[in-house]
Amino acid sequence: MIDPSAGELAVMALTVTVAYTVLGFSGFGAILVALPVLAHLLSLRVAVPVLLVCDLFAASLMGLKNRHLVDRPELLRLVPFLMVGMAFGVLLLARSSEPVLLTALGTFVLAMSLWNLFGRAGTGIVSAKWAVPAGLVGGTFSSMFGTGGPVYTLFLARRLRETSRLRATVGAIVLGSAVVRLVLFTSSGLFKPEGLLRLALMLVPLAVIGSLLGHRLQARVPQDRVRRVIWMLLVASGASVLWRGLSGWAA
């Protein structure tokens, strides 16, 4: 039975609102912001499905709004490998212990944050062959934690030069992967815990409000500066989850 206290609900509500404001602002990153916080309040096998429900509603706003701008060749290139990675990720989520999952999540968040803060990504067009690792790794982490967005966004950013087309394509992948994850999670029993859906539906309106707010802030706030602050906060967040995971191994 999932029955968080009033204080825990308040923390979750604030976290989801901020996380989906980041999504509306940058096009991805909601789960990277929300999951490390929720992992301190809920089991990951509960937190991940809860955020998936939020993703379905919030991603619908992104994925359907500019669907005419989606780059279909790039989308079709990634999809087969995303599907394989997602099937593998659900298997890992369902069968791995909590310390293993926390360690993997903390490592991923910390690595992505440090890369975005200090990495020097190239600017040239990359080969389409990179769709294979981007799809497999992005799909795996999409199913495990819903955090695959940054992986395939890095690939698509080196393939698509138009920002509007990039955002639309990423939005379509986020929405499509959320629908596929819903099917996979339902079939694997991850939605069975009592109270999970009730908690998710309580948080959905905040996810939608945050997405709309983030979209309105795009033209009013310096994006590079805000993103840098977000990645700096995520370094601390990822490190705390990693520490908790490693502590679980020692227990």
XYZ file of C-alpha atoms in Angstrom:
251
model
C 0.000 0.000 0.000
C 1.456 3.356 -1.097
C 0.341 6.012 1.387
C 2.827 8.938 1.632
C 2.494 11.497 4.419
C 1.318 15.074 3.819
C 4.907 16.304 4.006
C 6.105 13.731 1.485
C 3.229 14.630 -0.845
C 4.202 18.304 -0.644
C 7.815 17.487 -1.583
C 6.632 15.306 -4.480
C 4.262 18.006 -5.732
C 6.964 20.687 -5.709
C 9.481 18.327 -7.320
C 7.142 17.323 -10.152
C 6.171 20.936 -10.847
C 9.811 22.050 -11.073
C 10.837 18.966 -13.080
C 8.180 19.433 -15.743
C 8.879 23.147 -15.926
C 12.399 22.050 -16.946
C 10.809 19.744 -19.547
C 8.729 22.543 -21.036
C 11.723 24.864 -20.987
C 14.394 22.579 -22.452
C 12.492 19.776 -24.192
C 13.728 17.015 -21.858
C 15.073 16.461 -18.353
C 11.927 16.093 -16.234
C 12.802 12.619 -14.979
C 16.455 13.538 -14.401
C 15.238 16.258 -12.035
C 12.337 14.424 -10.394
C 13.482 10.825 -9.998
C 16.576 11.388 -7.796
C 14.335 13.260 -5.321
C 11.462 10.770 -5.450
C 13.967 7.924 -5.022
C 14.482 9.149 -1.441
C 10.732 8.908 -0.762
C 9.573 5.911 -2.801
C 10.918 2.640 -4.135
C 12.206 3.089 -7.688
C 9.732 0.435 -8.842
C 7.007 2.821 -7.645
C 8.584 6.165 -8.555
C 9.347 5.204 -12.173
C 5.750 4.132 -13.060
C 4.341 7.201 -11.259
C 6.506 9.521 -13.351
C 5.612 7.558 -16.493
C 1.954 8.537 -16.026
C 3.014 12.176 -15.632
C 5.176 11.830 -18.751
C 2.258 10.568 -20.835
C 0.238 13.713 -20.205
C 3.087 16.222 -20.338
C 4.739 14.635 -23.371
C 1.417 14.749 -25.242
C 1.630 18.547 -25.135
C 5.123 18.453 -26.672
C 4.775 15.507 -29.015
C 1.507 16.551 -30.673
C 1.873 20.315 -30.811
C 4.540 20.463 -33.554
C 4.162 16.998 -35.059
C 4.432 18.428 -38.595
C 8.065 19.343 -37.818
C 9.101 15.807 -36.800
C 12.008 14.487 -38.871
C 10.615 11.085 -39.855
C 13.818 9.579 -41.352
C 15.748 10.216 -38.117
C 12.811 8.985 -36.065
C 12.523 5.738 -38.029
C 16.280 5.242 -37.808
C 16.213 5.298 -34.008
C 12.974 3.444 -33.281
C 14.084 -0.194 -33.831
C 17.051 0.171 -31.491
C 14.987 2.104 -28.953
C 12.499 -0.769 -28.819
C 15.225 -3.347 -28.174
C 16.778 -1.174 -25.465
C 13.399 -0.555 -23.815
C 12.598 -4.278 -23.611
C 15.976 -4.865 -21.938
C 15.442 -1.922 -19.566
C 12.061 -3.216 -18.321
C 13.681 -6.576 -17.583
C 16.392 -4.871 -15.532
C 13.880 -2.684 -13.652
C 11.664 -5.642 -12.753
C 14.460 -8.000 -11.668
C 17.249 -5.846 -10.201
C 17.551 -5.104 -6.491
C 16.930 -1.601 -5.160
C 20.648 -0.917 -4.395
C 21.578 -1.918 -7.951
C 18.899 0.367 -9.404
C 19.887 3.285 -7.163
C 23.552 2.853 -8.064
C 22.736 2.779 -11.784
C 20.474 5.835 -11.509
C 22.978 7.850 -9.456
C 25.816 6.976 -11.830
C 23.763 7.936 -14.881
C 22.548 11.266 -13.463
C 26.029 12.169 -12.211
C 27.677 11.243 -15.532
C 25.148 13.150 -17.640
C 25.400 16.206 -15.398
C 29.201 16.314 -15.469
C 29.211 15.772 -19.234
C 26.843 18.685 -19.795
C 28.849 20.914 -17.447
C 32.364 20.094 -18.615
C 32.091 18.008 -21.790
C 32.990 19.438 -25.160
C 30.575 18.018 -27.704
C 31.515 18.334 -31.358
C 29.570 20.447 -33.789
C 29.792 18.438 -36.998
C 27.204 16.047 -38.395
C 27.726 12.523 -37.053
C 27.199 9.287 -38.937
C 23.727 7.750 -38.944
C 25.372 4.591 -37.561
C 25.422 6.254 -34.136
C 21.662 5.619 -34.042
C 22.484 2.058 -32.923
C 24.214 2.846 -29.575
C 22.058 5.954 -29.029
C 18.883 3.911 -29.475
C 20.018 0.939 -27.402
C 21.402 2.978 -24.480
C 18.623 5.581 -24.631
C 15.957 2.875 -24.782
C 17.440 0.951 -21.858
C 17.552 3.998 -19.584
C 14.128 5.143 -20.815
C 12.571 1.934 -19.498
C 14.662 1.694 -16.339
C 14.242 5.277 -15.193
C 12.675 7.369 -17.972
C 16.037 9.139 -18.368
C 16.944 8.143 -21.925
C 16.079 11.555 -23.389
C 19.535 13.146 -23.038
C 21.149 10.170 -24.790
C 19.182 10.304 -28.019
C 18.973 14.098 -27.844
C 22.788 14.235 -28.019
C 22.619 12.101 -31.158
C 19.785 14.046 -32.793
C 21.420 17.384 -31.984
C 24.324 16.296 -34.191
C 21.947 15.287 -36.979
C 19.345 18.090 -36.973
C 20.388 21.733 -37.151
C 16.946 23.344 -36.823
C 16.015 23.762 -33.163
C 12.285 23.531 -33.859
C 12.731 20.270 -35.786
C 14.992 18.859 -33.060
C 12.500 19.689 -30.293
C 9.590 18.243 -32.276
C 11.473 15.014 -33.038
C 12.623 14.577 -29.433
C 9.064 15.308 -28.253
C 7.667 12.616 -30.549
C 10.196 10.080 -29.233
C 9.417 10.994 -25.611
C 5.688 10.533 -26.236
C 6.123 7.318 -28.233
C 8.491 5.789 -25.701
C 6.077 6.686 -22.876
C 3.256 4.805 -24.631
C 5.495 1.761 -25.214
C 6.680 1.846 -21.604
C 3.060 1.948 -20.426
C 2.392 -1.301 -22.281
C 5.612 -2.925 -21.043
C 5.100 -1.806 -17.436
C 1.483 -2.980 -17.392
C 2.356 -6.398 -18.802
C 5.219 -6.834 -16.327
C 3.057 -5.948 -13.291
C 4.792 -2.708 -12.335
C 1.429 -0.920 -11.946
C 0.034 -3.481 -9.472
C 0.972 -1.812 -6.126
C -2.129 -0.416 -4.450
C -2.235 3.378 -4.414
C 0.297 3.823 -7.249
C -2.162 5.067 -9.860
C -3.908 7.302 -7.328
C -0.610 8.980 -6.463
C 0.275 9.357 -10.150
C -3.059 10.975 -11.018
C -2.654 13.408 -8.121
C 0.651 14.583 -9.602
C -0.438 14.735 -13.271
C -2.026 18.241 -13.093
C 1.222 19.615 -11.639
C 3.224 18.010 -14.453
C 0.964 19.644 -17.055
C 1.108 23.045 -15.322
C 4.888 22.821 -15.091
C 5.203 21.932 -18.794
C 3.071 24.905 -19.829
C 4.994 27.229 -17.516
C 8.343 26.044 -18.881
C 7.167 26.589 -22.446
C 6.211 30.182 -21.628
C 9.607 30.810 -20.011
C 11.572 29.792 -23.121
C 11.676 33.248 -24.664
C 11.991 35.136 -21.359
C 14.854 33.423 -19.542
C 18.500 32.924 -20.687
C 18.478 29.197 -21.454
C 22.213 28.500 -21.227
C 22.512 30.005 -17.745
C 19.446 28.193 -16.392
C 20.558 24.866 -17.848
C 23.965 25.235 -16.229
C 22.356 25.804 -12.820
C 20.124 22.751 -13.351
C 23.069 20.508 -14.233
C 24.980 21.761 -11.173
C 22.049 20.848 -8.930
C 21.811 17.459 -10.612
C 25.466 16.733 -9.767
C 24.563 16.919 -6.087
C 21.306 15.018 -6.614
C 22.979 12.217 -8.580
C 25.785 11.939 -6.042
C 23.277 11.555 -3.179
C 21.408 8.762 -4.981
C 24.688 7.032 -5.853
C 25.800 7.212 -2.213
C 22.485 5.719 -1.093
C 22.796 2.912 -3.632
C 26.374 2.071 -2.605
C 25.337 2.153 1.052
C 22.657 -0.404 0.242
C 25.272 -2.731 -1.216
C 27.255 -2.556 2.021
C 24.213 -3.155 4.255
